[in-house]
Short mmCIF file of N, CA and C in Angstrom, two decimals:
data_model
loop_
_atom_site.label_atom_id
_atom_site.label_comp_id
_atom_site.label_asym_id
_atom_site.label_seq_id
_atom_site.Cartn_x
_atom_site.Cartn_y
_atom_site.Cartn_z
N MET A 1 0.78 -1.15 -0.02
CA MET A 1 -0.15 -0.06 -0.14
C MET A 1 1.02 1.21 -0.02
N ILE A 2 0.37 2.05 -0.67
CA ILE A 2 1.13 3.45 -0.82
C ILE A 2 0.32 4.50 -0.12
N ALA A 3 -0.95 4.28 0.07
CA ALA A 3 -1.74 5.44 0.58
C ALA A 3 -2.85 4.80 1.47
N THR A 4 -3.14 5.29 2.68
CA THR A 4 -4.43 4.83 3.37
C THR A 4 -5.03 6.04 3.93
N ARG A 5 -6.25 5.96 4.18
CA ARG A 5 -7.09 6.92 4.95
C ARG A 5 -7.99 6.25 5.77
N VAL A 6 -8.66 6.93 6.70
CA VAL A 6 -9.69 6.25 7.50
C VAL A 6 -10.86 7.36 7.67
N TYR A 7 -12.13 7.04 7.16
CA TYR A 7 -13.12 7.87 7.47
C TYR A 7 -13.87 7.29 8.56
N GLU A 8 -14.91 8.37 9.18
CA GLU A 8 -15.78 8.21 10.21
C GLU A 8 -16.84 7.56 9.81
N VAL A 9 -17.50 6.53 10.50
CA VAL A 9 -18.93 6.08 10.34
C VAL A 9 -19.33 6.45 11.68
N ASP A 10 -20.48 7.15 11.77
CA ASP A 10 -21.11 7.56 12.89
C ASP A 10 -20.03 8.19 13.92
N GLY A 11 -19.03 8.96 13.35
CA GLY A 11 -18.20 9.69 14.24
C GLY A 11 -16.91 8.79 14.69
N ARG A 12 -17.15 7.43 14.27
CA ARG A 12 -15.82 6.61 14.71
C ARG A 12 -15.07 6.27 13.52
N PRO A 13 -13.66 5.93 13.78
CA PRO A 13 -12.85 5.52 12.59
C PRO A 13 -13.10 4.21 12.21
N GLU A 14 -13.95 3.99 11.25
CA GLU A 14 -14.31 2.62 10.94
C GLU A 14 -14.51 2.31 9.32
N LEU A 15 -14.03 3.36 8.62
CA LEU A 15 -14.07 2.94 7.10
C LEU A 15 -12.70 3.23 6.66
N ARG A 16 -11.78 2.16 6.17
CA ARG A 16 -10.47 2.35 5.68
C ARG A 16 -10.39 2.32 4.21
N VAL A 17 -9.74 3.08 3.51
CA VAL A 17 -9.42 3.10 2.11
C VAL A 17 -7.88 2.96 2.20
N ALA A 18 -7.50 2.10 1.06
CA ALA A 18 -5.98 1.71 0.66
C ALA A 18 -5.97 1.89 -0.81
N ILE A 19 -4.73 2.51 -1.06
CA ILE A 19 -4.45 2.38 -2.60
C ILE A 19 -3.00 1.70 -2.57
N GLU A 20 -2.92 0.78 -3.70
CA GLU A 20 -1.86 0.13 -3.94
C GLU A 20 -0.88 0.99 -4.91
N GLN A 21 0.38 0.45 -4.94
CA GLN A 21 1.42 0.96 -5.93
C GLN A 21 1.12 0.61 -7.19
N PRO A 22 0.99 1.30 -8.23
CA PRO A 22 0.65 1.01 -9.75
C PRO A 22 1.67 -0.03 -10.21
N ILE A 23 1.31 -0.94 -10.87
CA ILE A 23 2.08 -2.16 -11.39
C ILE A 23 1.82 -2.26 -13.01
N MET A 24 3.04 -2.42 -13.66
CA MET A 24 2.76 -2.80 -15.08
C MET A 24 2.70 -4.29 -15.48
N GLU A 25 1.55 -4.56 -16.10
CA GLU A 25 1.38 -6.01 -16.42
C GLU A 25 2.09 -6.35 -17.63
N ALA A 26 2.20 -7.76 -17.83
CA ALA A 26 2.99 -8.36 -19.12
C ALA A 26 2.41 -7.55 -20.44
N ASP A 27 1.13 -7.11 -20.44
CA ASP A 27 0.75 -6.47 -21.76
C ASP A 27 0.99 -4.99 -21.99
N GLY A 28 1.70 -4.52 -20.90
CA GLY A 28 2.33 -2.99 -21.13
C GLY A 28 1.42 -2.17 -20.36
N ASN A 29 0.34 -2.59 -19.86
CA ASN A 29 -0.82 -1.71 -19.37
C ASN A 29 -0.58 -1.55 -17.85
N TRP A 30 -0.93 -0.30 -17.26
CA TRP A 30 -0.61 -0.24 -15.72
C TRP A 30 -1.91 -0.37 -15.27
N PHE A 31 -1.84 -0.87 -13.80
CA PHE A 31 -3.05 -0.88 -12.94
C PHE A 31 -2.75 -0.53 -11.63
N CYS A 32 -3.77 -0.03 -10.89
CA CYS A 32 -3.49 0.41 -9.45
C CYS A 32 -4.58 0.04 -8.61
N GLY A 33 -4.49 -0.88 -7.87
CA GLY A 33 -5.38 -1.46 -6.92
C GLY A 33 -5.96 -0.55 -5.76
N TYR A 34 -6.93 -0.67 -5.47
CA TYR A 34 -7.82 -0.12 -4.34
C TYR A 34 -8.56 -0.90 -3.48
N GLU A 35 -8.77 -0.51 -2.22
CA GLU A 35 -9.61 -1.31 -1.30
C GLU A 35 -10.39 -0.51 -0.47
N ILE A 36 -11.57 -0.79 -0.12
CA ILE A 36 -12.43 -0.03 0.87
C ILE A 36 -13.16 -0.86 1.61
N GLN A 37 -12.78 -0.87 2.92
CA GLN A 37 -13.26 -1.63 3.85
C GLN A 37 -14.04 -1.03 5.15
N GLY A 38 -15.28 -1.12 5.38
CA GLY A 38 -16.09 -0.50 6.23
C GLY A 38 -17.14 -1.45 6.98
N PRO A 39 -17.91 -0.95 7.86
CA PRO A 39 -18.98 -1.90 8.47
C PRO A 39 -20.06 -2.58 7.50
N LYS A 40 -20.26 -1.79 6.46
CA LYS A 40 -21.24 -2.33 5.45
C LYS A 40 -20.61 -2.48 4.03
N THR A 41 -19.35 -1.93 4.00
CA THR A 41 -18.97 -2.07 2.50
C THR A 41 -17.60 -2.56 2.60
N SER A 42 -17.28 -3.40 1.39
CA SER A 42 -16.11 -4.17 1.18
C SER A 42 -15.95 -4.29 -0.20
N ILE A 43 -14.98 -3.37 -0.73
CA ILE A 43 -14.81 -3.32 -2.08
C ILE A 43 -13.42 -3.49 -2.28
N LYS A 44 -12.84 -4.26 -3.19
CA LYS A 44 -11.55 -4.57 -3.78
C LYS A 44 -11.52 -4.32 -5.53
N GLY A 45 -10.68 -3.61 -5.86
CA GLY A 45 -10.52 -3.40 -7.30
C GLY A 45 -9.52 -2.78 -7.87
N SER A 46 -9.35 -2.69 -9.14
CA SER A 46 -8.22 -1.88 -9.65
C SER A 46 -8.70 -1.07 -10.85
N PHE A 47 -7.87 0.07 -11.22
CA PHE A 47 -8.13 0.61 -12.44
C PHE A 47 -6.90 0.86 -12.94
N GLY A 48 -6.85 1.11 -14.51
CA GLY A 48 -5.84 1.05 -15.23
C GLY A 48 -5.54 2.39 -15.87
N GLY A 49 -4.44 2.63 -16.46
CA GLY A 49 -4.10 3.66 -17.32
C GLY A 49 -3.00 3.42 -18.49
N ALA A 50 -2.62 4.33 -19.13
CA ALA A 50 -1.64 4.29 -20.05
C ALA A 50 -0.19 4.25 -19.43
N ASP A 51 -0.05 4.63 -18.12
CA ASP A 51 1.25 4.85 -17.36
C ASP A 51 0.63 4.70 -15.87
N ALA A 52 1.74 4.82 -15.25
CA ALA A 52 1.65 4.50 -13.74
C ALA A 52 0.99 5.75 -13.08
N MET A 53 1.24 6.90 -13.50
CA MET A 53 0.42 8.20 -13.03
C MET A 53 -1.02 8.10 -13.33
N GLN A 54 -1.30 7.75 -14.54
CA GLN A 54 -2.62 7.75 -15.02
C GLN A 54 -3.47 6.68 -14.36
N ALA A 55 -2.90 5.52 -13.82
CA ALA A 55 -3.59 4.30 -13.33
C ALA A 55 -3.97 4.66 -11.82
N LEU A 56 -2.87 5.61 -11.17
CA LEU A 56 -3.01 5.95 -9.87
C LEU A 56 -4.18 6.99 -9.61
N VAL A 57 -4.12 8.09 -10.73
CA VAL A 57 -5.29 9.11 -10.70
C VAL A 57 -6.56 8.35 -10.96
N HIS A 58 -6.58 7.47 -11.75
CA HIS A 58 -7.91 6.70 -12.02
C HIS A 58 -8.53 6.03 -10.83
N ALA A 59 -7.43 5.15 -10.14
CA ALA A 59 -7.72 4.54 -9.01
C ALA A 59 -8.53 5.62 -7.73
N ILE A 60 -7.58 6.76 -7.72
CA ILE A 60 -8.08 7.65 -6.70
C ILE A 60 -9.69 8.15 -7.14
N TYR A 61 -9.74 8.47 -8.30
CA TYR A 61 -11.09 8.76 -8.97
C TYR A 61 -12.38 7.72 -8.75
N MET A 62 -11.85 6.64 -8.72
CA MET A 62 -12.80 5.37 -8.56
C MET A 62 -13.21 5.13 -7.20
N VAL A 63 -12.06 5.39 -6.11
CA VAL A 63 -12.26 5.47 -4.78
C VAL A 63 -13.44 6.48 -4.49
N ARG A 64 -13.22 7.57 -4.91
CA ARG A 64 -14.05 8.66 -4.46
C ARG A 64 -15.61 8.24 -5.02
N LEU A 65 -15.82 7.70 -6.21
CA LEU A 65 -16.87 7.29 -6.72
C LEU A 65 -17.54 6.26 -6.02
N LYS A 66 -16.71 5.41 -5.67
CA LYS A 66 -17.35 4.06 -4.63
C LYS A 66 -17.75 4.76 -3.28
N LEU A 67 -16.96 5.63 -2.58
CA LEU A 67 -17.36 6.38 -1.51
C LEU A 67 -18.81 7.08 -1.54
N GLU A 68 -18.94 7.71 -2.71
CA GLU A 68 -20.20 8.33 -3.00
C GLU A 68 -21.30 7.51 -3.09
N THR A 69 -21.04 6.13 -3.31
CA THR A 69 -22.25 5.20 -3.67
C THR A 69 -22.41 4.10 -2.47
N CYS A 70 -21.44 4.20 -1.46
CA CYS A 70 -21.34 3.25 -0.49
C CYS A 70 -22.62 3.48 0.44
N GLU A 71 -22.90 2.18 1.13
CA GLU A 71 -23.87 2.31 1.96
C GLU A 71 -24.04 3.30 3.15
N GLU A 72 -22.77 3.34 3.79
CA GLU A 72 -22.45 4.24 4.83
C GLU A 72 -22.84 5.77 4.48
N TYR A 73 -22.36 6.04 3.20
CA TYR A 73 -22.65 7.44 2.70
C TYR A 73 -23.97 7.63 2.53
N LEU A 74 -24.56 6.70 1.77
CA LEU A 74 -26.15 6.78 1.39
C LEU A 74 -27.02 6.87 2.66
N GLU A 75 -26.58 6.47 3.74
CA GLU A 75 -27.39 6.43 4.89
C GLU A 75 -27.11 7.67 5.76
N GLY A 76 -26.05 8.61 5.15
CA GLY A 76 -25.71 9.73 6.13
C GLY A 76 -24.92 9.70 7.20
N ARG A 77 -24.11 8.42 7.23
CA ARG A 77 -23.26 8.02 8.43
C ARG A 77 -21.73 8.42 8.28
N LEU A 78 -21.27 8.48 6.84
CA LEU A 78 -19.87 8.64 6.57
C LEU A 78 -19.44 10.22 6.68
N SER A 79 -18.28 10.46 7.31
CA SER A 79 -17.49 11.66 7.35
C SER A 79 -16.10 11.60 7.40
N TYR A 80 -15.49 12.72 7.07
CA TYR A 80 -13.99 12.63 7.04
C TYR A 80 -13.66 14.07 7.71
N ASP A 81 -12.88 13.86 8.79
CA ASP A 81 -12.49 15.01 9.64
C ASP A 81 -13.48 15.89 10.36
N GLY A 82 -14.55 15.05 10.49
CA GLY A 82 -15.77 15.67 11.07
C GLY A 82 -16.92 16.23 10.20
N ALA A 83 -16.37 16.29 8.94
CA ALA A 83 -17.38 16.76 7.79
C ALA A 83 -18.27 15.70 6.91
N THR A 84 -19.39 15.82 6.80
CA THR A 84 -20.23 14.63 6.07
C THR A 84 -20.29 15.35 4.74
N GLY A 85 -20.51 14.27 3.69
CA GLY A 85 -20.14 14.70 2.42
C GLY A 85 -18.97 15.20 1.76
N TYR A 86 -17.76 15.05 2.55
CA TYR A 86 -16.64 15.59 2.10
C TYR A 86 -15.67 14.39 2.27
N PHE A 87 -14.88 14.25 1.28
CA PHE A 87 -14.03 13.20 1.14
C PHE A 87 -12.41 13.64 0.88
N ASP A 88 -12.03 14.75 0.82
CA ASP A 88 -10.91 15.35 0.52
C ASP A 88 -10.15 14.64 -0.87
N LEU A 89 -11.05 14.32 -1.74
CA LEU A 89 -10.45 13.61 -2.81
C LEU A 89 -10.87 14.44 -4.03
N PRO A 90 -10.05 14.32 -5.07
CA PRO A 90 -10.60 15.08 -6.40
C PRO A 90 -11.62 14.66 -6.89
N ASP A 91 -12.32 15.46 -7.66
CA ASP A 91 -13.65 15.09 -8.44
C ASP A 91 -13.18 14.81 -9.65
N PRO A 92 -13.38 13.64 -10.19
CA PRO A 92 -13.21 13.15 -11.34
C PRO A 92 -13.94 14.20 -12.43
N GLY A 93 -15.03 14.58 -12.41
CA GLY A 93 -15.47 15.41 -13.47
C GLY A 93 -15.50 14.44 -14.86
N LEU A 94 -15.83 15.24 -15.85
CA LEU A 94 -15.67 14.84 -17.29
C LEU A 94 -14.85 15.40 -18.24
N HIS A 95 -13.94 14.85 -18.80
CA HIS A 95 -12.94 15.25 -19.52
C HIS A 95 -12.98 15.03 -20.90
N GLN A 96 -13.72 15.91 -21.61
CA GLN A 96 -14.00 15.44 -23.11
C GLN A 96 -12.77 15.52 -23.97
N HIS A 97 -11.76 16.28 -23.68
CA HIS A 97 -10.50 16.30 -24.28
C HIS A 97 -9.81 14.90 -24.49
N HIS A 98 -9.95 14.08 -23.49
CA HIS A 98 -9.18 12.74 -23.73
C HIS A 98 -9.97 11.88 -22.93
N PRO A 99 -11.16 11.31 -23.64
CA PRO A 99 -11.85 10.42 -22.94
C PRO A 99 -11.27 8.99 -22.57
N VAL A 100 -11.66 8.48 -21.39
CA VAL A 100 -10.89 7.03 -21.06
C VAL A 100 -11.70 5.87 -21.49
N ASN A 101 -11.13 5.01 -21.96
CA ASN A 101 -11.64 3.82 -22.53
C ASN A 101 -12.01 2.81 -20.99
N VAL A 102 -13.10 3.10 -20.60
CA VAL A 102 -13.41 2.61 -18.98
C VAL A 102 -13.32 1.15 -19.45
N GLU A 103 -13.84 0.36 -20.27
CA GLU A 103 -13.96 -0.96 -20.39
C GLU A 103 -12.53 -1.53 -20.42
N HIS A 104 -11.69 -0.82 -21.27
CA HIS A 104 -10.42 -1.32 -21.51
C HIS A 104 -9.46 -1.29 -20.10
N PHE A 105 -9.54 -0.32 -19.35
CA PHE A 105 -8.82 0.03 -18.21
C PHE A 105 -9.44 -0.27 -16.76
N HIS A 106 -10.75 -0.37 -16.68
CA HIS A 106 -11.38 -0.83 -15.47
C HIS A 106 -11.36 -2.44 -15.12
N ARG A 107 -10.92 -2.70 -13.93
CA ARG A 107 -10.74 -4.09 -13.59
C ARG A 107 -11.41 -4.12 -12.28
N HIS A 108 -12.50 -4.70 -11.82
CA HIS A 108 -13.14 -4.73 -10.59
C HIS A 108 -13.40 -6.10 -10.20
N ALA A 109 -12.65 -6.45 -9.10
CA ALA A 109 -13.01 -7.71 -8.59
C ALA A 109 -14.54 -7.85 -7.87
N PRO A 110 -14.97 -8.80 -7.70
CA PRO A 110 -16.52 -8.83 -7.22
C PRO A 110 -16.48 -8.26 -5.69
N GLU A 111 -17.63 -7.54 -5.43
CA GLU A 111 -17.72 -6.89 -4.04
C GLU A 111 -17.99 -7.77 -3.22
N ALA A 112 -17.35 -7.93 -2.22
CA ALA A 112 -17.60 -9.03 -1.22
C ALA A 112 -18.66 -8.43 -0.09
#
């Protein structure tokens, strides 16, 4: 793991996010793994890119999207540093100048 963060659920540090170091696979594509573990959420996946930096940024974007749709957040129980609805992660937005081939680069293990 190269980065971790703990979010609060009902004010207690109970939801852990971890980002792995990007790795290049035999086909030349880069993938960066991520994991989110909380009381009701258990997600492990990876997201790819053309290089290590792009794979890392995509994985961070995916973590934010997964946090915005996790049960703890949807129930209004998730916070960071006491603020609800705030993840302190970049907003992926839509970048029309260079669209990502999501099917090619997104690889997500089944959610447990």
